[in-house]
Coordinates of C-alpha atoms in Angstrom, one line a residue:
Chain A
M1 CA -0.2 -0.2 -0.1
E2 CA 2.6 2.1 0.8
L3 CA 4.3 1.7 -2.3
F4 CA 1.4 2.2 -4.3
A5 CA 1.1 5.9 -2.8
D6 CA 4.1 6.7 -3.2
L7 CA 3.7 5.3 -7.1
L8 CA 1.0 7.4 -7.0
L9 CA 2.3 11.0 -6.1
I10 CA 5.6 10.3 -8.4
A11 CA 2.8 9.7 -11.1
I12 CA 1.1 12.9 -10.8
G13 CA 3.9 14.3 -9.6
A14 CA 5.7 14.1 -13.2
A15 CA 2.8 14.2 -15.5
L16 CA 0.8 17.3 -13.8
V17 CA 2.5 19.3 -11.0
N18 CA 6.1 19.1 -12.6
N19 CA 5.0 18.6 -15.9
F20 CA 8.8 17.6 -17.8
V21 CA 8.0 20.5 -20.3
L22 CA 6.3 23.4 -18.7
T23 CA 8.0 23.5 -15.3
Y24 CA 11.8 21.8 -16.2
F25 CA 11.9 23.4 -19.3
V26 CA 13.2 20.0 -21.1
G27 CA 12.1 18.6 -24.2
L28 CA 11.1 22.1 -26.0
C29 CA 12.7 21.6 -29.0
P30 CA 9.8 18.9 -30.1
F31 CA 7.6 20.6 -28.1
L32 CA 7.8 23.8 -30.4
G33 CA 9.0 22.0 -33.3
V34 CA 6.1 19.1 -33.5
S35 CA 3.2 20.7 -32.4
R36 CA 2.0 22.3 -35.4
R37 CA -0.4 19.2 -35.8
L38 CA -2.5 17.5 -33.7
D39 CA -1.9 13.9 -34.9
T40 CA 2.0 14.5 -35.4
A41 CA 2.1 15.6 -31.7
F42 CA 0.5 12.8 -30.2
G43 CA 2.4 10.7 -32.6
M44 CA 5.3 12.4 -30.6
G45 CA 4.7 12.3 -27.5
C46 CA 3.9 8.4 -27.6
A47 CA 7.6 7.7 -29.2
V48 CA 9.2 10.0 -26.6
T49 CA 7.2 7.9 -23.8
F50 CA 8.1 4.9 -25.1
V51 CA 11.8 6.0 -25.2
I52 CA 11.8 7.0 -21.7
S53 CA 10.6 4.0 -20.2
V54 CA 13.1 1.7 -22.6
A55 CA 16.0 4.6 -21.4
A56 CA 14.7 5.0 -17.8
L57 CA 14.5 0.7 -17.8
L58 CA 18.3 -0.1 -19.2
S59 CA 19.8 3.4 -17.1
W60 CA 18.2 2.2 -14.0
T61 CA 19.6 -1.4 -14.8
M62 CA 23.2 0.2 -15.6
T63 CA 23.2 2.4 -12.5
E64 CA 21.9 0.4 -10.3
F65 CA 24.7 -2.7 -11.1
V66 CA 27.0 -0.6 -12.3
L67 CA 27.6 3.1 -12.1
R68 CA 26.7 3.7 -8.0
P69 CA 29.3 4.1 -5.9
G70 CA 29.1 0.4 -4.1
A71 CA 27.9 -1.2 -7.2
P72 CA 28.0 -4.5 -7.1
L73 CA 29.6 -5.7 -10.9
P74 CA 32.5 -3.8 -10.4
N75 CA 33.6 -4.2 -6.9
W76 CA 33.2 -7.9 -7.8
V77 CA 35.5 -7.4 -10.5
W78 CA 37.7 -5.6 -8.7
S79 CA 38.2 -7.5 -5.5
S80 CA 38.6 -10.5 -7.8
L81 CA 42.0 -9.2 -9.6
N82 CA 42.5 -7.1 -6.3
P83 CA 42.3 -9.4 -2.8
A84 CA 43.5 -6.6 -1.0
A85 CA 40.4 -4.3 -1.5
E86 CA 37.8 -2.9 0.2
A87 CA 34.4 -4.0 -0.5
G88 CA 32.8 -1.2 -1.8
E89 CA 35.4 0.9 -3.0
V90 CA 34.8 1.2 -6.5
D91 CA 32.9 4.1 -7.6
L92 CA 32.3 4.5 -11.6
S93 CA 29.2 7.3 -11.2
V94 CA 31.8 9.8 -12.9
L95 CA 30.9 7.8 -16.5
S96 CA 27.3 8.4 -16.0
Y97 CA 26.9 11.0 -18.3
I98 CA 28.9 8.9 -21.1
V99 CA 26.8 6.0 -20.4
Y100 CA 23.1 7.4 -20.1
I101 CA 24.0 9.7 -23.7
F102 CA 24.8 5.7 -25.4
V103 CA 21.8 4.1 -24.2
I104 CA 19.7 6.7 -24.9
A105 CA 21.4 6.7 -28.6
S106 CA 20.6 2.7 -28.7
S107 CA 17.0 3.0 -27.9
V108 CA 16.4 6.0 -30.3
Q109 CA 17.9 4.1 -33.4
L110 CA 15.4 1.2 -32.0
V111 CA 12.4 3.0 -32.6
E112 CA 13.2 4.7 -35.0
M113 CA 13.9 1.4 -36.8
Y114 CA 10.2 0.0 -35.5
V115 CA 8.6 3.0 -36.4
R116 CA 10.1 3.2 -40.3
K117 CA 9.4 -0.8 -40.6
F118 CA 5.6 -0.3 -39.0
F119 CA 4.3 2.7 -39.7
P120 CA 6.2 4.4 -42.4
P121 CA 3.5 7.9 -42.4
L122 CA 4.1 8.7 -39.3
Y123 CA 7.7 8.1 -39.9
K124 CA 7.7 10.3 -43.1
S125 CA 5.9 13.3 -40.7
F126 CA 8.3 13.2 -37.8
G127 CA 11.4 14.0 -40.5
V128 CA 14.4 14.7 -38.7
F129 CA 13.1 15.0 -35.3
L130 CA 12.8 11.3 -34.8
P131 CA 17.0 11.2 -34.6
L132 CA 16.7 14.6 -32.6
I133 CA 14.9 12.3 -29.5
T134 CA 18.5 11.6 -28.9
T135 CA 19.1 15.0 -27.8
N136 CA 15.8 15.6 -26.2
C137 CA 16.4 16.5 -23.1
A138 CA 13.5 15.2 -21.3
I139 CA 14.7 11.6 -21.7
L140 CA 18.5 12.6 -19.9
F141 CA 16.6 14.2 -17.5
A142 CA 14.3 11.5 -17.1
C143 CA 18.0 9.5 -16.6
L144 CA 19.4 11.8 -14.1
E145 CA 16.3 12.0 -11.8
I146 CA 16.4 8.4 -11.5
M147 CA 20.2 8.5 -11.1
K148 CA 19.9 10.8 -8.1
H149 CA 17.1 8.5 -6.6
V150 CA 19.3 4.9 -6.6
V151 CA 22.4 6.9 -5.9
A152 CA 20.2 8.2 -2.6
R153 CA 19.1 4.2 -2.4
D154 CA 15.3 5.5 -2.4
W155 CA 14.1 4.5 -5.3
G156 CA 13.6 0.9 -7.2
L157 CA 12.4 -0.1 -10.5
P158 CA 9.0 0.5 -10.1
E159 CA 9.2 4.1 -8.9
S160 CA 12.3 4.8 -11.7
L161 CA 9.7 3.5 -14.3
T162 CA 6.6 5.6 -12.7
L163 CA 8.8 8.6 -13.1
A164 CA 10.0 7.4 -16.6
I165 CA 6.4 6.4 -17.9
F166 CA 4.0 9.4 -16.6
G167 CA 7.1 11.9 -17.5
G168 CA 6.6 10.9 -21.1
V169 CA 2.3 11.0 -20.6
G170 CA 2.7 14.6 -19.4
F171 CA 5.1 15.4 -22.3
T172 CA 2.0 14.2 -24.2
I173 CA -0.5 16.0 -22.2
A174 CA 1.8 19.1 -23.0
I175 CA 2.2 19.1 -26.5
V176 CA -1.0 18.0 -27.9
L177 CA -2.6 20.9 -25.9
M178 CA -0.1 23.2 -27.6
A179 CA -0.5 21.5 -31.2
G180 CA -4.6 22.0 -30.1
I181 CA -4.0 25.4 -29.1
R182 CA -1.5 26.3 -32.3
E183 CA -4.4 24.8 -35.0
E184 CA -6.7 27.4 -33.7
L185 CA -3.8 30.0 -33.9
E186 CA -3.2 29.8 -37.5
L187 CA -7.0 31.6 -37.9
C188 CA -6.2 33.9 -35.4
E189 CA -5.0 37.2 -36.4
V190 CA -1.4 37.7 -34.9
P191 CA 0.7 40.9 -34.4
E192 CA 4.0 40.3 -37.3
S193 CA 6.5 40.4 -35.2
L194 CA 5.1 37.7 -32.7
R195 CA 4.2 35.1 -35.0
G196 CA 6.1 32.0 -35.3
A197 CA 8.1 31.0 -31.5
A198 CA 7.2 34.0 -30.2
I199 CA 3.6 33.4 -29.7
T200 CA 4.2 30.2 -29.4
M201 CA 6.1 30.7 -26.0
I202 CA 3.8 33.2 -25.0
V203 CA 1.1 30.7 -25.0
A204 CA 3.8 28.3 -23.4
G205 CA 3.5 30.4 -20.8
I206 CA 0.4 31.0 -20.6
L207 CA -0.2 27.0 -20.8
A208 CA 2.3 26.6 -17.6
L209 CA 0.7 29.2 -15.8
A210 CA -2.7 27.2 -15.8
F211 CA -0.5 24.2 -15.2
M212 CA 0.5 25.5 -11.6
G213 CA -2.5 25.3 -10.6
F214 CA -2.0 21.6 -10.8
S215 CA 0.0 21.7 -7.5
G216 CA -2.5 21.8 -5.6
I217 CA -3.7 18.6 -6.4
G218 CA -0.4 17.3 -5.8
A219 CA -0.3 18.5 -2.1
N220 CA -4.4 17.3 -1.6
V221 CA -3.1 13.9 -2.5
E222 CA -0.3 13.5 -0.2
K223 CA -2.9 14.9 2.8
L224 CA -5.0 12.2 1.9
L225 CA -2.4 9.2 1.7
N226 CA -0.7 10.2 5.1
P227 CA -3.5 11.5 7.3
Chain B
M1 CA 31.7 26.6 -58.0
P2 CA 31.5 25.7 -54.4
V3 CA 30.6 28.2 -51.8
P4 CA 33.8 29.0 -50.2
E5 CA 34.0 28.3 -46.5
P6 CA 33.6 31.5 -44.2
T7 CA 36.7 33.0 -42.9
P8 CA 37.4 32.4 -38.8
L9 CA 36.2 36.5 -38.7
E10 CA 32.9 35.8 -40.5
R11 CA 32.1 32.7 -38.1
F12 CA 33.2 35.2 -35.1
L13 CA 31.1 37.4 -35.8
N14 CA 28.0 35.5 -37.2
G15 CA 27.9 33.6 -34.1
I16 CA 26.7 36.7 -31.9
L17 CA 24.3 38.4 -34.1
P18 CA 23.3 37.3 -37.2
E19 CA 22.9 33.7 -36.0
N20 CA 22.6 34.2 -32.5
P21 CA 22.0 30.1 -30.9
V22 CA 19.2 31.5 -29.1
Y23 CA 17.3 34.5 -31.0
R24 CA 17.7 33.3 -34.5
Q25 CA 18.3 29.6 -34.8
L26 CA 16.2 28.5 -31.2
L27 CA 18.4 26.5 -29.8
G28 CA 20.0 25.7 -26.6
L29 CA 16.1 26.9 -25.2
C30 CA 16.4 24.7 -22.3
P31 CA 18.9 26.5 -20.4
T32 CA 17.7 29.8 -21.5
L33 CA 14.6 28.8 -20.0
A34 CA 15.3 27.3 -17.0
V35 CA 18.4 28.8 -15.1
T36 CA 17.6 32.9 -15.6
A37 CA 15.5 33.9 -13.0
A38 CA 18.6 35.3 -11.8
M39 CA 22.0 36.3 -13.5
K40 CA 24.6 34.4 -11.1
P41 CA 23.4 30.7 -12.2
A42 CA 22.7 32.0 -16.1
M43 CA 26.0 33.4 -16.1
T44 CA 27.9 29.9 -14.4
M45 CA 25.6 28.5 -16.9
V46 CA 27.0 30.2 -19.6
G47 CA 30.4 29.6 -18.6
A48 CA 30.5 25.9 -18.2
T49 CA 28.6 26.0 -22.2
A50 CA 31.6 28.3 -23.4
F51 CA 33.9 25.7 -21.8
V52 CA 32.2 22.5 -23.4
L53 CA 31.4 24.4 -26.9
I54 CA 34.9 25.9 -27.0
C55 CA 36.8 22.6 -26.5
A56 CA 34.0 19.9 -28.3
N57 CA 34.5 22.4 -31.4
L58 CA 38.3 22.1 -31.2
I59 CA 38.6 18.6 -30.9
T60 CA 35.8 17.4 -33.3
S61 CA 37.6 19.8 -35.8
L62 CA 41.0 18.3 -35.1
I63 CA 39.9 14.8 -35.9
R64 CA 37.6 15.9 -38.9
H65 CA 39.3 13.9 -41.3
L66 CA 38.5 10.7 -39.2
L67 CA 34.5 11.1 -38.8
K68 CA 32.7 8.8 -40.9
P69 CA 29.4 10.2 -41.5
H70 CA 27.3 7.6 -40.2
L71 CA 29.0 8.0 -36.6
R72 CA 29.6 11.5 -36.5
I73 CA 26.9 12.4 -33.9
L74 CA 27.6 9.9 -32.0
V75 CA 31.4 11.0 -31.6
F76 CA 29.8 14.7 -31.3
T77 CA 28.0 13.5 -28.4
L78 CA 30.9 11.4 -26.5
T79 CA 33.2 13.9 -26.9
I80 CA 31.1 16.7 -25.5
A81 CA 29.7 14.4 -22.5
T82 CA 33.1 14.1 -21.9
F83 CA 33.8 17.7 -21.6
V84 CA 30.5 18.3 -19.6
T85 CA 31.6 15.3 -17.1
I86 CA 34.7 17.0 -16.4
A87 CA 32.6 20.8 -16.4
D88 CA 30.0 18.9 -13.4
R89 CA 33.1 17.7 -11.8
T90 CA 35.1 21.1 -11.2
L91 CA 31.6 23.3 -10.8
A92 CA 30.8 20.6 -7.8
A93 CA 34.5 21.0 -6.5
F94 CA 34.8 24.3 -6.9
A95 CA 31.5 26.1 -6.4
Y96 CA 29.5 23.5 -4.8
P97 CA 26.3 25.4 -3.7
M98 CA 26.4 27.1 -7.7
S99 CA 26.5 23.6 -8.3
K100 CA 23.5 22.4 -6.5
L101 CA 21.6 25.2 -7.6
L102 CA 22.2 24.3 -10.9
G103 CA 21.2 20.5 -10.3
P104 CA 20.4 18.7 -13.6
Y105 CA 21.0 21.4 -15.8
V106 CA 24.7 21.1 -16.2
P107 CA 24.9 17.9 -17.9
L108 CA 22.0 19.0 -19.3
I109 CA 24.5 20.6 -21.6
I110 CA 25.2 17.2 -23.6
V111 CA 21.8 17.5 -24.9
N112 CA 22.1 21.6 -25.8
C113 CA 21.6 21.4 -29.3
M114 CA 23.5 24.3 -29.9
I115 CA 26.9 22.4 -29.7
I116 CA 26.1 19.7 -31.9
S117 CA 24.8 22.0 -34.6
R118 CA 28.4 24.1 -34.3
C119 CA 30.1 20.8 -34.9
E120 CA 27.9 19.7 -37.1
V121 CA 27.6 22.9 -39.0
C122 CA 31.5 24.5 -38.2
S123 CA 33.9 22.1 -37.0
S124 CA 33.4 19.4 -38.5
K125 CA 34.2 21.1 -42.0
Q126 CA 36.7 23.8 -40.7
G127 CA 40.2 23.8 -39.5
P128 CA 40.8 24.9 -35.9
K129 CA 41.1 28.2 -36.0
A130 CA 37.4 28.8 -37.5
A131 CA 36.2 26.1 -35.0
L132 CA 37.6 28.3 -32.2
A133 CA 36.6 31.5 -33.6
D134 CA 33.4 30.1 -34.0
A135 CA 33.1 28.6 -30.5
V136 CA 34.3 32.2 -29.0
G137 CA 31.6 34.1 -31.6
V138 CA 28.4 31.5 -30.4
S139 CA 29.0 31.8 -26.6
L140 CA 29.3 35.3 -26.5
G141 CA 25.7 34.7 -28.5
F142 CA 24.6 32.9 -26.5
L143 CA 26.2 35.0 -23.4
L144 CA 23.9 37.6 -25.0
A145 CA 21.1 35.5 -24.9
L146 CA 20.4 34.3 -21.9
A147 CA 21.8 37.6 -19.7
S148 CA 19.0 39.8 -21.6
V149 CA 16.6 37.4 -20.3
A150 CA 18.3 36.9 -17.0
T151 CA 18.0 40.5 -16.7
V152 CA 14.8 41.2 -17.6
R153 CA 13.4 38.1 -15.0
E154 CA 15.5 39.3 -11.9
I155 CA 14.6 43.0 -12.2
L156 CA 11.3 42.2 -12.8
G157 CA 11.1 39.2 -10.6
N158 CA 12.6 40.4 -7.6
G159 CA 14.2 44.1 -8.1
S160 CA 17.9 43.1 -8.3
W161 CA 20.6 42.5 -10.8
F162 CA 23.5 40.3 -10.4
G163 CA 22.4 40.0 -6.3
I164 CA 22.5 43.7 -6.5
Q165 CA 19.1 45.3 -5.1
L166 CA 18.1 48.0 -7.9
V167 CA 14.8 48.8 -6.1
P168 CA 13.6 49.9 -2.7
E169 CA 12.7 46.5 -0.9
S170 CA 9.1 47.7 -0.5
F171 CA 8.6 47.6 -4.2
P172 CA 6.2 45.2 -5.4
T173 CA 7.8 42.7 -7.7
L174 CA 6.4 40.0 -10.1
I175 CA 7.5 37.0 -8.3
L176 CA 5.5 35.4 -11.5
M177 CA 8.4 36.4 -13.2
I178 CA 11.1 34.3 -11.2
L179 CA 8.7 31.3 -11.5
P180 CA 8.9 28.7 -14.6
P181 CA 5.9 30.3 -16.5
G182 CA 7.5 33.8 -16.2
A183 CA 10.5 32.4 -18.6
F184 CA 8.2 31.3 -21.4
L185 CA 6.7 34.9 -21.5
A186 CA 9.9 36.9 -21.1
L187 CA 11.6 35.1 -24.0
G188 CA 8.2 34.9 -25.9
S189 CA 8.5 38.7 -25.7
L190 CA 11.8 39.1 -26.3
L191 CA 11.9 36.8 -29.4
G192 CA 9.1 39.4 -30.4
L193 CA 11.2 42.2 -29.9
A194 CA 14.0 41.1 -31.5
T195 CA 11.8 40.2 -34.6
W196 CA 10.1 43.3 -34.4
L197 CA 14.0 45.4 -34.1
G198 CA 15.1 43.3 -37.1
H199 CA 12.0 44.3 -39.5
R200 CA 12.4 48.1 -38.6
R201 CA 16.2 48.0 -39.5
R202 CA 15.4 46.0 -42.6
A203 CA 12.6 48.5 -43.5
R204 CA 14.9 51.3 -43.0
E205 CA 18.0 50.1 -45.1
S206 CA 15.1 49.6 -48.0
A207 CA 14.0 53.3 -47.7
A208 CA 17.2 54.3 -47.7
E209 CA 18.4 52.1 -50.7
A210 CA 15.2 53.4 -52.8
G211 CA 16.2 56.5 -52.0
S212 CA 19.5 56.4 -53.3
V213 CA 18.5 55.2 -56.4

């Protein structure tokens, strides 16, 4: 039950209260670039959610067994090479950024091949943005959050996966809302100098303002679960 | 005839205003919005990004003949990740409170599209001299962008600049500007302002041309 409550709080936090795009500003490139049409935006959201989950699974595994201070695998190797070594003295966390980038790049490659094979029209409409998921900060951001909690030893696999999946859901919500607004915006008379990125940014600001209202939900759910 | 590659000086000047990474190319928006609630973190961020950009540009320019087309992005990213690790560890060692404040945004320099785009556009094609000039120019452009956003947000949201109190403390401040929505609103308005200034200058130039003919 406690685990379930924790997971619910993490999910609400990641999807609504601290929305990846509107609070942490990660994943802005596709948020601005692929939010012109509703269906493409939804496809992009799904792709990012999928990549984020795969990358989180892989990076949790790497962090737990290889990268964190005192991780089992490198320590076992080191102590079998050097019997005089103290237990848990190997710390590979300095390598974590490089490993995460590798993990993300390979999961994006996987998704790209899958989408090209099974959804050719979607593949075409993504264009350059599909490989650009590699450089989507949202995914690296999720990996870093997971690393922070795994190193502090307070998150296991379920918490990490919940953060990743609902972070992706939050991204999808934000980009779909944005695409809906932008489709309407096409019909409006926007001042000439604000056209394009500037008005999108201001709309995003208003959206972020609306999402600040969700912070009440987070606090209330927490009170409800831990009376 | 192929178009000649820009000279180092052109690269340097282009990076500052005509190809400003934030205002013209809309790259590197994540740090522009995330760390600009005040000047101090913004300038630390610029320093770290400039260090990574200059080192990564130099290295990719030196190894540009060895790069294979399909692997180049991976090589760029790994080079950048190495230097980001150095910057992150250095910052944590010598400026721990600042490193805590910037949090995940220092490692997120790895996925700053601005750096990859410079590697792709400039340093994988030209020698180290042009790459260095380009990196310094783009870093200055990035400095300009972050400084402008941070100035607006810190003065409106906190009444101070670089931690120095500008308006009396009793003066009402717009707390909204140092919260996340304020970042979007400030950058949106500044983008609009930049476009408006560009339009006005172009209109004046074409009017002058018409007058001289």
